[in-house]
Amino acid sequence: MAKRIGIIGGGIIGLSSAYYLNRAGFSVTIIDQGDLKDGCSFGNAGMIVPSHIIPLAAPGMISKGIRWMFNSSSPFYVKPRFNKDLLRWGYQFYKHSTKSHVEKAIPALREISLFSKSMYQQLYRDLSFDFGYHEKGLLMLYRNAETEKEEIESARVANKAGVKANILSLSDIQKLEPDIRVKARGGVYYPGDAHFTPEVLVSGLIAYLKDKGVVFQTGITVTGFQPHAGIINVIKTDHGDIDVDGLVVATGSWSGTVMEGLGISLPMQAGKGYSFTLQDVKMNTRIPSIFLEARVAVTPMGTTLRFGGTMEITGVDHTINMKRVKGIVDSIPNYYPEMNVAMPARESVWHGLRPCSPDGLPYIGRSKKWENVIIATGHSMMGMSLGPGTGKLVSEILLEQKSSIAIDAFDPERYDN
Ligand SMILES: Cc1cc2nc3c(=O)[nH]c(=O)nc-3n(C[C@H](O)[C@H](O)[C@H](O)COP(=O)(O)OP(=O)(O)OC[C@H]3O[C@@H](n4cnc5c(N)ncnc54)[C@H](O)[C@@H]3O)c2cc1C
C-alpha cells in the first residue's frame, strides 16, 4: 500500500507538495479549513522573482517601517499589541536586520528562487492548461534620489550574486513599455523574472490533482495530533481523526498555532496585503513592475491589470482597510500619469495573509522532533515564486533523496530551543 501523506493546507505550498508527492506514488490527502477558492495563493501579484534575493529583514527596514507606521495610507503597518508572539517575532526581525544576515540569506534565496523558476518552466510544459506563464522580467521603478541610490545598490548586489540587473533611464524604460506613458526617475530591469495568473494555476492544480486521485477534505480544521513512538500517526480535526503515515504542515499564516500542537516553536506573523484588478485594459503594460516608493506591484495578466500592495502586521485579521487601498490607487498616476484608476468597491478588493517568518527565509525541512513530519511554510511575499521549488523539495525529503539544493538555511526548528 502506498504511504498515506496528509498535507495540512491547500495553498500554493500544499498543492505543489501534493503535485510532486502524487507523482512519486504517495497516497495524498489535503486538509484545509477553507474552501480553497480565495486564499492567499489566489489574488496575489503572480510574480516569480529570482530578483528578490535580499530578505525583508535587512538594515534600514526598521527605521523605514517606523516612518511608515505614522501614515494611514502607507504600505506598511504593525498594529501595536502586547502579544507575546508578536513581541518575539519583532525581536527576531530586529536581530536579523543586519548586513551579515543579508549576506548569508542571499545565496540561499537565489538558489531556491532559480530552482523554483526551473520547476515553473517544467510545470508549464507538463500541465495541459495555460496559467499565463511569461518570462518578461520585472521593472523596478523609482521616483526619487534616495530610492534610486538604494535600488542601484540592490542591482549591484544582484549582479554580484549572478542575478542579472540592468539600470535603465526613463527613455530605456519607455522603450520596454511603448503602450503606456511612464513617469520615473529611472529603474532597474531584472530580465530573469517571470509572471503568471495565480488563480488560474491554483484552480487548475486542484482539478488536476483531483483527477489524479488526491483527496481533498475542505472545511475541516486541524485541531491537534496524536503522537506514537516519535511519529505522528493521527491528525485530529473538528470532523474526526485522519490516520496518516506522514504529514506536511503547509498552513501559511496559521502555522505558528498549528506547530504549537506539535510542541515546536515557529515564529510567524500574517502580513496582510490587498489587490484589485482592472478588466479589459486597452493599453496595458507589457512587463510587471514595482512602484518602489509606494511598494505597489503591478502585473499584466492577459487583458487585465492587477495592482497589489501593503503589508499590515495585524494578526490573522480579514478586515479591509480602504485607506490603504486608497494609498495603492493614489500611487498609480505618480508612475503611470495617463492611467486614471477609480477607487475599487470594497467587495472587489481581494486580500491575502502572507506567512512571514522574522528572518525573511522560509521554513522547509523535516522536523527533528517528529520523524515523519515535514514543515513547508513562511514564504512571506515569495510563496508563489517559491511554491513549486518547495513542493519538489518536500517530495525529495519524504523520499529521503538528496535535495536538489541545500536547505540548511530553511531549518524549520531554527528558533526552537
Ligand atoms: C497582495 C499580495 C501580493 C502578493 N504577490 C506575490 C507575488 O507576486 N509573488 C509571490 O511569490 N508571492 C506573492 N504573495 C505572497 C503569496 O501569496 C504567499 O506567500 C502564498 O500564497 C503563501 O502560500 P501558502 O500555501 O504558504 O499559504 P496559504 O495560501 O495561506 O495556504 C495555507 C492554507 O492553510 C490552511 N490552514 C491553516 N490552518 C489550518 C488548520 N488548522 N486546519 C486546516 N487548514 C488550515 C488555510 O486555510 C490556507 O488555505 C503576495 C501576497 C499578497 C497578499
Tab-separated table of C-alpha atoms and ligand atoms in Angstrom:
chain	number	residue	atom	x	y	z
A	1	MET	CA	0.000	0.000	0.000
A	2	ALA	CA	1.255	3.499	-0.863
A	3	LYS	CA	2.290	5.584	2.122
A	4	ARG	CA	-0.535	7.906	3.239
A	5	ILE	CA	0.546	11.550	3.451
A	6	GLY	CA	-1.721	14.191	4.982
A	7	ILE	CA	-0.980	17.706	3.780
A	8	ILE	CA	-2.423	20.381	6.060
A	9	GLY	CA	-3.103	23.500	3.981
A	10	GLY	CA	-4.162	23.742	0.350
A	11	GLY	CA	-2.446	26.973	-0.708
A	12	ILE	CA	0.329	27.011	-3.311
A	13	ILE	CA	2.759	25.235	-0.956
A	14	GLY	CA	0.360	22.396	-0.066
A	15	LEU	CA	-0.783	21.985	-3.680
A	16	SER	CA	2.764	21.982	-5.070
A	17	SER	CA	3.785	19.410	-2.462
A	18	ALA	CA	0.764	17.287	-3.420
A	19	TYR	CA	1.723	17.514	-7.110
A	20	TYR	CA	5.205	16.065	-6.596
A	21	LEU	CA	4.158	13.562	-3.904
A	22	ASN	CA	1.345	12.238	-6.093
A	23	ARG	CA	3.780	11.807	-8.987
A	24	ALA	CA	6.152	9.970	-6.652
A	25	GLY	CA	3.408	7.440	-5.845
A	26	PHE	CA	2.253	8.575	-2.380
A	27	SER	CA	-1.411	8.470	-1.442
A	28	VAL	CA	-2.143	12.132	-0.666
A	29	THR	CA	-4.936	13.859	1.279
A	30	ILE	CA	-5.122	17.658	1.500
A	31	ILE	CA	-6.941	19.023	4.545
A	32	ASP	CA	-7.963	22.682	4.600
A	33	GLN	CA	-10.188	24.718	6.889
A	34	GLY	CA	-11.352	26.861	3.963
A	35	ASP	CA	-12.860	26.085	0.561
A	36	LEU	CA	-9.657	26.764	-1.463
A	37	LYS	CA	-11.429	29.386	-3.538
A	38	ASP	CA	-9.959	32.659	-2.315
A	39	GLY	CA	-6.951	32.240	-0.015
A	40	CYS	CA	-3.581	33.972	-0.091
A	41	SER	CA	-2.494	31.946	-3.110
A	42	PHE	CA	-5.269	33.383	-5.336
A	43	GLY	CA	-5.404	37.138	-5.904
A	44	ASN	CA	-1.717	37.951	-5.421
A	45	ALA	CA	0.562	39.618	-7.969
A	46	GLY	CA	1.744	36.327	-9.524
A	47	MET	CA	5.388	37.344	-9.821
A	48	ILE	CA	8.208	34.800	-9.963
A	49	VAL	CA	11.085	36.754	-8.509
A	50	PRO	CA	14.670	35.491	-8.584
A	51	SER	CA	15.355	39.245	-8.332
A	52	HIS	CA	14.249	39.195	-4.672
A	53	ILE	CA	17.424	37.920	-3.069
A	54	ILE	CA	17.517	40.453	-0.226
A	55	PRO	CA	15.295	39.331	2.676
A	56	LEU	CA	12.765	41.661	4.281
A	57	ALA	CA	14.831	41.634	7.481
A	58	ALA	CA	17.626	43.912	6.256
A	59	PRO	CA	19.464	47.009	7.553
A	60	GLY	CA	17.304	50.146	7.311
A	61	MET	CA	13.978	48.297	7.346
A	62	ILE	CA	13.192	49.100	10.993
A	63	SER	CA	13.631	52.878	10.578
A	64	LYS	CA	11.684	52.836	7.293
A	65	GLY	CA	8.911	50.819	8.969
A	66	ILE	CA	8.683	53.293	11.860
A	67	ARG	CA	8.346	56.228	9.415
A	68	TRP	CA	5.548	54.391	7.538
A	69	MET	CA	3.688	53.499	10.763
A	70	PHE	CA	2.504	57.080	11.208
A	71	ASN	CA	0.882	57.437	7.785
A	72	SER	CA	-2.534	55.757	7.499
A	73	SER	CA	-2.248	55.165	3.725
A	74	SER	CA	1.375	53.939	3.810
A	75	PRO	CA	2.307	50.467	2.548
A	76	PHE	CA	3.450	49.114	5.933
A	77	TYR	CA	1.830	48.912	9.348
A	78	VAL	CA	2.271	46.915	12.549
A	79	LYS	CA	-0.716	47.029	14.874
A	80	PRO	CA	0.808	47.689	18.310
A	81	ARG	CA	-0.337	44.901	20.651
A	82	PHE	CA	1.010	43.265	23.782
A	83	ASN	CA	1.072	39.851	22.260
A	84	LYS	CA	3.917	37.534	23.163
A	85	ASP	CA	4.155	36.008	19.643
A	86	LEU	CA	4.344	39.456	18.034
A	87	LEU	CA	6.948	40.681	20.537
A	88	ARG	CA	9.084	37.595	19.976
A	89	TRP	CA	8.695	37.876	16.196
A	90	GLY	CA	9.585	41.605	16.320
A	91	TYR	CA	12.683	40.920	18.397
A	92	GLN	CA	13.851	38.246	15.934
A	93	PHE	CA	13.150	40.579	12.980
A	94	TYR	CA	15.242	43.275	14.677
A	95	LYS	CA	18.036	40.782	15.437
A	96	HIS	CA	18.175	39.672	11.789
A	97	SER	CA	18.096	43.145	10.224
A	98	THR	CA	21.864	43.055	9.795
A	99	LYS	CA	24.368	43.039	6.956
A	100	SER	CA	25.719	39.636	7.973
A	101	HIS	CA	22.241	38.062	7.897
A	102	VAL	CA	21.616	39.540	4.433
A	103	GLU	CA	24.934	38.140	3.201
A	104	LYS	CA	24.008	34.670	4.474
A	105	ALA	CA	20.449	34.833	3.117
A	106	ILE	CA	21.350	35.919	-0.445
A	107	PRO	CA	22.812	32.624	-1.735
A	108	ALA	CA	20.031	30.612	-0.061
A	109	LEU	CA	17.271	32.764	-1.601
A	110	ARG	CA	18.974	32.843	-5.004
A	111	GLU	CA	19.285	29.045	-5.143
A	112	ILE	CA	15.695	28.305	-4.149
A	113	SER	CA	14.332	31.047	-6.446
A	114	LEU	CA	16.210	29.801	-9.503
A	115	PHE	CA	15.323	26.205	-8.676
A	116	SER	CA	11.653	27.082	-8.306
A	117	LYS	CA	11.652	29.016	-11.575
A	118	SER	CA	13.033	25.921	-13.329
A	119	MET	CA	10.152	23.940	-11.777
A	120	TYR	CA	7.704	26.512	-13.229
A	121	GLN	CA	9.234	26.033	-16.675
A	122	GLN	CA	8.689	22.300	-16.330
A	123	LEU	CA	5.137	22.722	-14.998
A	124	TYR	CA	4.318	24.957	-17.943
A	125	ARG	CA	5.438	22.172	-20.297
A	126	ASP	CA	3.786	19.342	-18.327
A	127	LEU	CA	0.380	20.748	-17.345
A	128	SER	CA	-2.304	20.710	-20.003
A	129	PHE	CA	-3.784	24.109	-19.060
A	130	ASP	CA	-2.322	27.552	-19.707
A	131	PHE	CA	-1.744	29.502	-16.495
A	132	GLY	CA	-0.458	32.593	-18.284
A	133	TYR	CA	3.243	31.970	-17.632
A	134	HIS	CA	5.529	34.555	-19.258
A	135	GLU	CA	9.236	35.268	-18.925
A	136	LYS	CA	9.260	39.018	-19.427
A	137	GLY	CA	11.290	40.187	-16.441
A	138	LEU	CA	10.465	42.788	-13.813
A	139	LEU	CA	10.848	46.570	-13.833
A	140	MET	CA	11.617	48.313	-10.543
A	141	LEU	CA	10.590	51.969	-10.935
A	142	TYR	CA	11.805	54.787	-8.712
A	143	ARG	CA	10.857	58.441	-8.478
A	144	ASN	CA	13.316	59.936	-6.005
A	145	ALA	CA	17.064	60.094	-5.489
A	146	GLU	CA	17.075	58.200	-2.175
A	147	THR	CA	15.273	55.195	-3.681
A	148	GLU	CA	17.449	55.384	-6.792
A	149	LYS	CA	20.555	55.057	-4.629
A	150	GLU	CA	19.095	52.068	-2.734
A	151	GLU	CA	17.906	50.332	-5.898
A	152	ILE	CA	21.185	50.790	-7.741
A	153	GLU	CA	22.916	49.245	-4.725
A	154	SER	CA	20.434	46.318	-4.851
A	155	ALA	CA	21.215	45.912	-8.562
A	156	ARG	CA	24.936	45.817	-7.786
A	157	VAL	CA	24.355	43.156	-5.109
A	158	ALA	CA	22.190	41.141	-7.518
A	159	ASN	CA	24.730	41.255	-10.348
A	160	LYS	CA	27.470	40.224	-7.919
A	161	ALA	CA	25.318	37.255	-6.864
A	162	GLY	CA	24.808	36.257	-10.507
A	163	VAL	CA	21.250	37.623	-10.871
A	164	LYS	CA	21.216	39.942	-13.862
A	165	ALA	CA	20.035	43.522	-13.225
A	166	ASN	CA	20.193	46.382	-15.749
A	167	ILE	CA	19.997	50.020	-14.681
A	168	LEU	CA	17.673	51.918	-17.050
A	169	SER	CA	16.975	55.540	-17.867
A	170	LEU	CA	13.385	56.697	-18.366
A	171	SER	CA	13.787	56.502	-22.141
A	172	ASP	CA	15.063	52.889	-21.855
A	173	ILE	CA	12.000	52.090	-19.719
A	174	GLN	CA	9.694	53.745	-22.212
A	175	LYS	CA	11.130	51.521	-24.976
A	176	LEU	CA	10.162	48.449	-22.941
A	177	GLU	CA	6.710	49.913	-22.253
A	178	PRO	CA	5.713	51.612	-25.510
A	179	ASP	CA	1.917	51.479	-24.906
A	180	ILE	CA	1.701	53.499	-21.699
A	181	ARG	CA	3.425	56.651	-20.506
A	182	VAL	CA	5.752	56.060	-17.558
A	183	LYS	CA	6.897	58.737	-15.117
A	184	ALA	CA	10.033	57.777	-13.168
A	185	ARG	CA	13.498	59.000	-12.393
A	186	GLY	CA	14.729	55.636	-13.703
A	187	GLY	CA	14.524	51.958	-12.969
A	188	VAL	CA	16.219	48.601	-12.714
A	189	TYR	CA	15.211	45.794	-15.037
A	190	TYR	CA	15.558	42.171	-13.916
A	191	PRO	CA	15.258	40.134	-17.135
A	192	GLY	CA	15.226	36.760	-15.309
A	193	ASP	CA	11.879	37.277	-13.547
A	194	ALA	CA	8.590	35.828	-14.783
A	195	HIS	CA	4.868	36.030	-14.004
A	196	PHE	CA	1.604	34.126	-14.305
A	197	THR	CA	-2.054	34.265	-13.243
A	198	PRO	CA	-2.132	32.693	-9.757
A	199	GLU	CA	-5.842	31.846	-9.505
A	200	VAL	CA	-5.669	30.005	-12.846
A	201	LEU	CA	-2.702	27.922	-11.677
A	202	VAL	CA	-4.233	27.166	-8.276
A	203	SER	CA	-7.689	26.159	-9.551
A	204	GLY	CA	-6.108	24.207	-12.424
A	205	LEU	CA	-3.825	22.354	-9.998
A	206	ILE	CA	-6.781	21.459	-7.762
A	207	ALA	CA	-8.671	19.987	-10.747
A	208	TYR	CA	-5.537	18.166	-11.970
A	209	LEU	CA	-4.812	16.682	-8.512
A	210	LYS	CA	-8.427	15.544	-8.009
A	211	ASP	CA	-8.227	13.815	-11.366
A	212	LYS	CA	-5.030	12.061	-10.254
A	213	GLY	CA	-6.685	10.731	-7.091
A	214	VAL	CA	-5.563	13.269	-4.476
A	215	VAL	CA	-8.289	13.522	-1.822
A	216	PHE	CA	-9.428	16.996	-0.732
A	217	GLN	CA	-11.043	17.392	2.684
A	218	THR	CA	-12.112	21.046	2.826
A	219	GLY	CA	-13.984	22.952	5.535
A	220	ILE	CA	-12.099	20.888	8.115
A	221	THR	CA	-9.845	22.429	10.764
A	222	VAL	CA	-6.873	20.548	12.162
A	223	THR	CA	-7.033	20.849	15.950
A	224	GLY	CA	-4.182	18.621	17.127
A	225	PHE	CA	-2.108	15.488	16.670
A	226	GLN	CA	-1.706	12.082	18.220
A	227	PRO	CA	1.910	11.005	18.658
A	228	HIS	CA	3.173	7.471	18.888
A	229	ALA	CA	6.823	6.474	19.376
A	230	GLY	CA	8.385	9.601	17.839
A	231	ILE	CA	5.978	9.889	14.946
A	232	ILE	CA	2.555	11.421	14.351
A	233	ASN	CA	0.134	8.846	13.047
A	234	VAL	CA	-3.180	10.614	13.644
A	235	ILE	CA	-4.232	14.140	12.625
A	236	LYS	CA	-7.055	15.372	14.850
A	237	THR	CA	-9.676	17.584	13.231
A	238	ASP	CA	-13.027	19.124	14.150
A	239	HIS	CA	-14.557	16.426	11.916
A	240	GLY	CA	-12.791	13.404	13.422
A	241	ASP	CA	-9.375	11.742	13.152
A	242	ILE	CA	-7.362	11.070	9.989
A	243	ASP	CA	-4.768	8.253	10.032
A	244	VAL	CA	-1.507	9.020	8.232
A	245	ASP	CA	1.985	7.604	7.716
A	246	GLY	CA	3.473	11.074	7.264
A	247	LEU	CA	2.376	14.694	7.178
A	248	VAL	CA	3.265	18.017	5.629
A	249	VAL	CA	2.426	21.224	7.508
A	250	ALA	CA	1.775	23.938	4.899
A	251	THR	CA	-0.596	26.105	6.892
A	252	GLY	CA	0.685	29.552	5.898
A	253	SER	CA	-0.052	32.344	8.382
A	254	TRP	CA	-1.703	29.908	10.811
A	255	SER	CA	1.440	27.776	11.122
A	256	GLY	CA	2.577	29.170	14.494
A	257	THR	CA	-0.610	27.880	16.122
A	258	VAL	CA	-0.616	24.561	14.248
A	259	MET	CA	3.026	23.940	15.183
A	260	GLU	CA	2.249	24.604	18.856
A	261	GLY	CA	0.189	21.419	18.651
A	262	LEU	CA	3.418	19.622	17.739
A	263	GLY	CA	5.341	21.280	20.570
A	264	ILE	CA	7.501	23.243	18.114
A	265	SER	CA	8.024	26.976	18.349
A	266	LEU	CA	7.784	28.579	14.911
A	267	PRO	CA	7.551	32.385	14.916
A	268	MET	CA	5.031	33.548	12.328
A	269	GLN	CA	3.059	36.701	11.650
A	270	ALA	CA	0.424	37.296	8.991
A	271	GLY	CA	1.308	40.170	6.636
A	272	LYS	CA	-1.966	41.321	5.117
A	273	GLY	CA	-1.949	42.702	1.591
A	274	TYR	CA	-4.617	43.842	-0.875
A	275	SER	CA	-5.101	43.687	-4.612
A	276	PHE	CA	-7.631	44.786	-7.188
A	277	THR	CA	-7.733	44.021	-10.880
A	278	LEU	CA	-8.729	46.222	-13.814
A	279	GLN	CA	-10.624	44.386	-16.557
A	280	ASP	CA	-10.399	44.855	-20.360
A	281	VAL	CA	-7.441	47.208	-20.254
A	282	LYS	CA	-6.994	48.633	-23.750
A	283	MET	CA	-3.471	50.000	-23.327
A	284	ASN	CA	-1.858	47.518	-20.967
A	285	THR	CA	1.650	47.299	-19.574
A	286	ARG	CA	3.872	44.638	-21.146
A	287	ILE	CA	6.129	43.905	-18.179
A	288	PRO	CA	5.307	43.548	-14.465
A	289	SER	CA	6.639	46.391	-12.378
A	290	ILE	CA	7.055	47.515	-8.795
A	291	PHE	CA	6.489	51.141	-7.792
A	292	LEU	CA	9.325	51.247	-5.281
A	293	GLU	CA	8.392	54.224	-3.092
A	294	ALA	CA	4.764	53.045	-2.865
A	295	ARG	CA	5.682	49.329	-2.607
A	296	VAL	CA	2.986	48.510	-5.171
A	297	ALA	CA	3.266	45.510	-7.509
A	298	VAL	CA	1.657	45.791	-10.949
A	299	THR	CA	1.137	42.724	-13.127
A	300	PRO	CA	-0.463	42.461	-16.556
A	301	MET	CA	-2.445	39.218	-16.811
A	302	GLY	CA	-3.892	38.912	-20.324
A	303	THR	CA	-6.206	41.878	-20.844
A	304	THR	CA	-6.363	42.579	-17.105
A	305	LEU	CA	-4.007	44.559	-14.908
A	306	ARG	CA	-3.543	43.760	-11.213
A	307	PHE	CA	-2.302	46.177	-8.549
A	308	GLY	CA	-1.224	44.716	-5.195
A	309	GLY	CA	0.410	46.072	-2.086
A	310	THR	CA	0.591	46.889	1.631
A	311	MET	CA	1.954	44.793	4.457
A	312	GLU	CA	-0.188	45.066	7.575
A	313	ILE	CA	1.020	43.007	10.518
A	314	THR	CA	-2.320	42.921	12.310
A	315	GLY	CA	-2.664	39.226	13.209
A	316	VAL	CA	-4.985	36.816	11.407
A	317	ASP	CA	-7.491	39.520	10.571
A	318	HIS	CA	-9.670	39.741	7.466
A	319	THR	CA	-10.885	43.346	7.635
A	320	ILE	CA	-10.232	45.544	4.601
A	321	ASN	CA	-8.692	48.917	5.342
A	322	MET	CA	-9.862	51.119	2.465
A	323	LYS	CA	-7.387	53.872	3.441
A	324	ARG	CA	-4.526	51.601	2.483
A	325	VAL	CA	-6.291	50.564	-0.709
A	326	LYS	CA	-6.561	54.280	-1.485
A	327	GLY	CA	-2.803	54.529	-0.921
A	328	ILE	CA	-2.356	51.997	-3.754
A	329	VAL	CA	-4.836	53.812	-6.045
A	330	ASP	CA	-3.230	57.204	-5.386
A	331	SER	CA	0.230	55.901	-6.260
A	332	ILE	CA	-0.768	54.878	-9.817
A	333	PRO	CA	-0.697	58.304	-11.546
A	334	ASN	CA	2.669	59.013	-9.917
A	335	TYR	CA	4.203	56.337	-12.138
A	336	TYR	CA	1.638	55.946	-14.967
A	337	PRO	CA	0.381	59.548	-15.361
A	338	GLU	CA	-2.197	58.751	-18.024
A	339	MET	CA	-3.801	55.898	-16.124
A	340	ASN	CA	-6.876	57.102	-14.251
A	341	VAL	CA	-7.989	54.426	-11.843
A	342	ALA	CA	-11.113	54.877	-9.717
A	343	MET	CA	-11.292	53.579	-6.140
A	344	PRO	CA	-12.479	49.956	-6.323
A	345	ALA	CA	-15.577	48.971	-4.361
A	346	ARG	CA	-14.777	47.202	-1.096
A	347	GLU	CA	-16.311	43.946	-2.468
A	348	SER	CA	-13.879	43.874	-5.370
A	349	VAL	CA	-10.790	44.288	-3.190
A	350	TRP	CA	-9.019	40.973	-2.573
A	351	HIS	CA	-6.879	40.404	0.497
A	352	GLY	CA	-4.401	37.727	1.492
A	353	LEU	CA	-2.330	36.910	4.573
A	354	ARG	CA	1.348	36.414	3.741
A	355	PRO	CA	3.026	33.946	6.115
A	356	CYS	CA	6.037	35.954	7.362
A	357	SER	CA	8.989	34.482	9.219
A	358	PRO	CA	11.061	37.054	11.133
A	359	ASP	CA	14.298	36.477	9.186
A	360	GLY	CA	12.637	36.552	5.745
A	361	LEU	CA	13.550	32.925	4.970
A	362	PRO	CA	11.010	30.133	4.561
A	363	TYR	CA	10.745	27.136	6.871
A	364	ILE	CA	11.374	23.955	4.861
A	365	GLY	CA	12.545	20.652	6.254
A	366	ARG	CA	11.915	17.534	8.272
A	367	SER	CA	11.133	18.016	11.952
A	368	LYS	CA	13.829	16.851	14.353
A	369	LYS	CA	11.159	16.154	16.947
A	370	TRP	CA	8.777	14.112	14.786
A	371	GLU	CA	10.460	11.930	12.201
A	372	ASN	CA	7.503	11.766	9.787
A	373	VAL	CA	6.587	15.486	9.868
A	374	ILE	CA	7.730	17.849	7.119
A	375	ILE	CA	7.254	21.615	7.511
A	376	ALA	CA	6.886	23.911	4.483
A	377	THR	CA	5.753	27.445	5.198
A	378	GLY	CA	6.821	31.046	5.946
A	379	HIS	CA	7.400	32.142	2.335
A	380	SER	CA	6.137	35.650	3.064
A	381	MET	CA	5.970	37.739	-0.138
A	382	MET	CA	7.501	34.967	-2.281
A	383	GLY	CA	5.225	31.981	-1.765
A	384	MET	CA	4.057	31.843	-5.368
A	385	SER	CA	7.576	32.268	-6.654
A	386	LEU	CA	8.968	29.538	-4.405
A	387	GLY	CA	5.922	27.208	-4.434
A	388	PRO	CA	6.876	24.541	-6.984
A	389	GLY	CA	10.505	24.528	-5.801
A	390	THR	CA	9.323	23.976	-2.229
A	391	GLY	CA	6.896	21.242	-3.333
A	392	LYS	CA	9.679	19.396	-5.122
A	393	LEU	CA	11.971	19.721	-2.057
A	394	VAL	CA	9.192	18.340	0.181
A	395	SER	CA	8.902	15.281	-2.062
A	396	GLU	CA	12.678	14.772	-2.028
A	397	ILE	CA	12.713	14.960	1.786
A	398	LEU	CA	9.902	12.407	2.071
A	399	LEU	CA	11.604	10.129	-0.456
A	400	GLU	CA	14.845	10.509	1.532
A	401	GLN	CA	16.631	11.642	-1.625
A	402	LYS	CA	19.475	14.147	-1.730
A	403	SER	CA	17.748	17.510	-2.081
A	404	SER	CA	18.256	19.411	-5.344
A	405	ILE	CA	19.571	22.434	-3.427
A	406	ALA	CA	20.960	22.998	0.076
A	407	ILE	CA	18.148	23.619	2.562
A	408	ASP	CA	20.021	24.102	5.863
A	409	ALA	CA	19.191	27.848	5.933
A	410	PHE	CA	15.480	26.976	5.936
A	411	ASP	CA	15.616	24.686	9.029
A	412	PRO	CA	12.068	24.962	10.494
A	413	GLU	CA	13.312	24.427	14.038
A	414	ARG	CA	15.951	27.185	13.910
A	415	TYR	CA	14.084	29.135	16.610
A	416	ASP	CA	13.097	26.125	18.713
A	417	ASN	CA	15.172	25.868	21.846
B	1	LIG	C1	-1.106	41.448	-2.120
B	1	LIG	C2	-0.210	40.245	-2.222
B	1	LIG	C3	0.611	40.093	-3.332
B	1	LIG	C4	1.478	39.011	-3.439
B	1	LIG	N1	2.233	38.866	-4.569
B	1	LIG	C5	3.086	37.811	-4.672
B	1	LIG	C6	3.891	37.651	-5.840
B	1	LIG	O1	3.802	38.429	-6.787
B	1	LIG	N2	4.755	36.609	-5.885
B	1	LIG	C7	4.889	35.728	-4.838
B	1	LIG	O2	5.711	34.834	-4.917
B	1	LIG	N3	4.101	35.833	-3.732
B	1	LIG	C8	3.224	36.854	-3.621
B	1	LIG	N4	2.451	36.991	-2.495
B	1	LIG	C9	2.662	36.057	-1.379
B	1	LIG	C10	1.966	34.717	-1.628
B	1	LIG	O3	0.632	34.967	-1.992
B	1	LIG	C11	2.052	33.850	-0.372
B	1	LIG	O4	3.405	33.727	0.030
B	1	LIG	C12	1.500	32.440	-0.622
B	1	LIG	O5	0.197	32.496	-1.149
B	1	LIG	C13	1.511	31.608	0.657
B	1	LIG	O6	1.087	30.308	0.312
B	1	LIG	P1	0.881	29.194	1.418
B	1	LIG	O7	0.472	27.957	0.715
B	1	LIG	O8	2.077	29.148	2.311
B	1	LIG	O9	-0.285	29.763	2.347
B	1	LIG	P2	-1.854	29.905	2.070
B	1	LIG	O10	-2.135	30.134	0.638
B	1	LIG	O11	-2.355	30.893	3.063
B	1	LIG	O12	-2.390	28.457	2.423
B	1	LIG	C14	-2.411	27.978	3.760
B	1	LIG	C15	-3.684	27.170	3.936
B	1	LIG	O13	-3.642	26.504	5.205
B	1	LIG	C16	-4.974	26.393	5.662
B	1	LIG	N5	-4.934	26.163	7.124
B	1	LIG	C17	-4.339	26.931	8.058
B	1	LIG	N6	-4.514	26.411	9.289
B	1	LIG	C18	-5.271	25.295	9.135
B	1	LIG	C19	-5.796	24.323	10.034
B	1	LIG	N7	-5.583	24.388	11.368
B	1	LIG	N8	-6.542	23.305	9.531
B	1	LIG	C20	-6.764	23.208	8.191
B	1	LIG	N9	-6.294	24.119	7.286
B	1	LIG	C21	-5.541	25.129	7.755
B	1	LIG	C22	-5.572	27.756	5.301
B	1	LIG	O14	-6.986	27.684	5.233
B	1	LIG	C23	-4.934	28.046	3.940
B	1	LIG	O15	-5.772	27.670	2.861
B	1	LIG	C24	1.550	38.048	-2.383
B	1	LIG	C25	0.689	38.179	-1.286
B	1	LIG	C26	-0.184	39.259	-1.189
B	1	LIG	C27	-1.082	39.370	-0.004
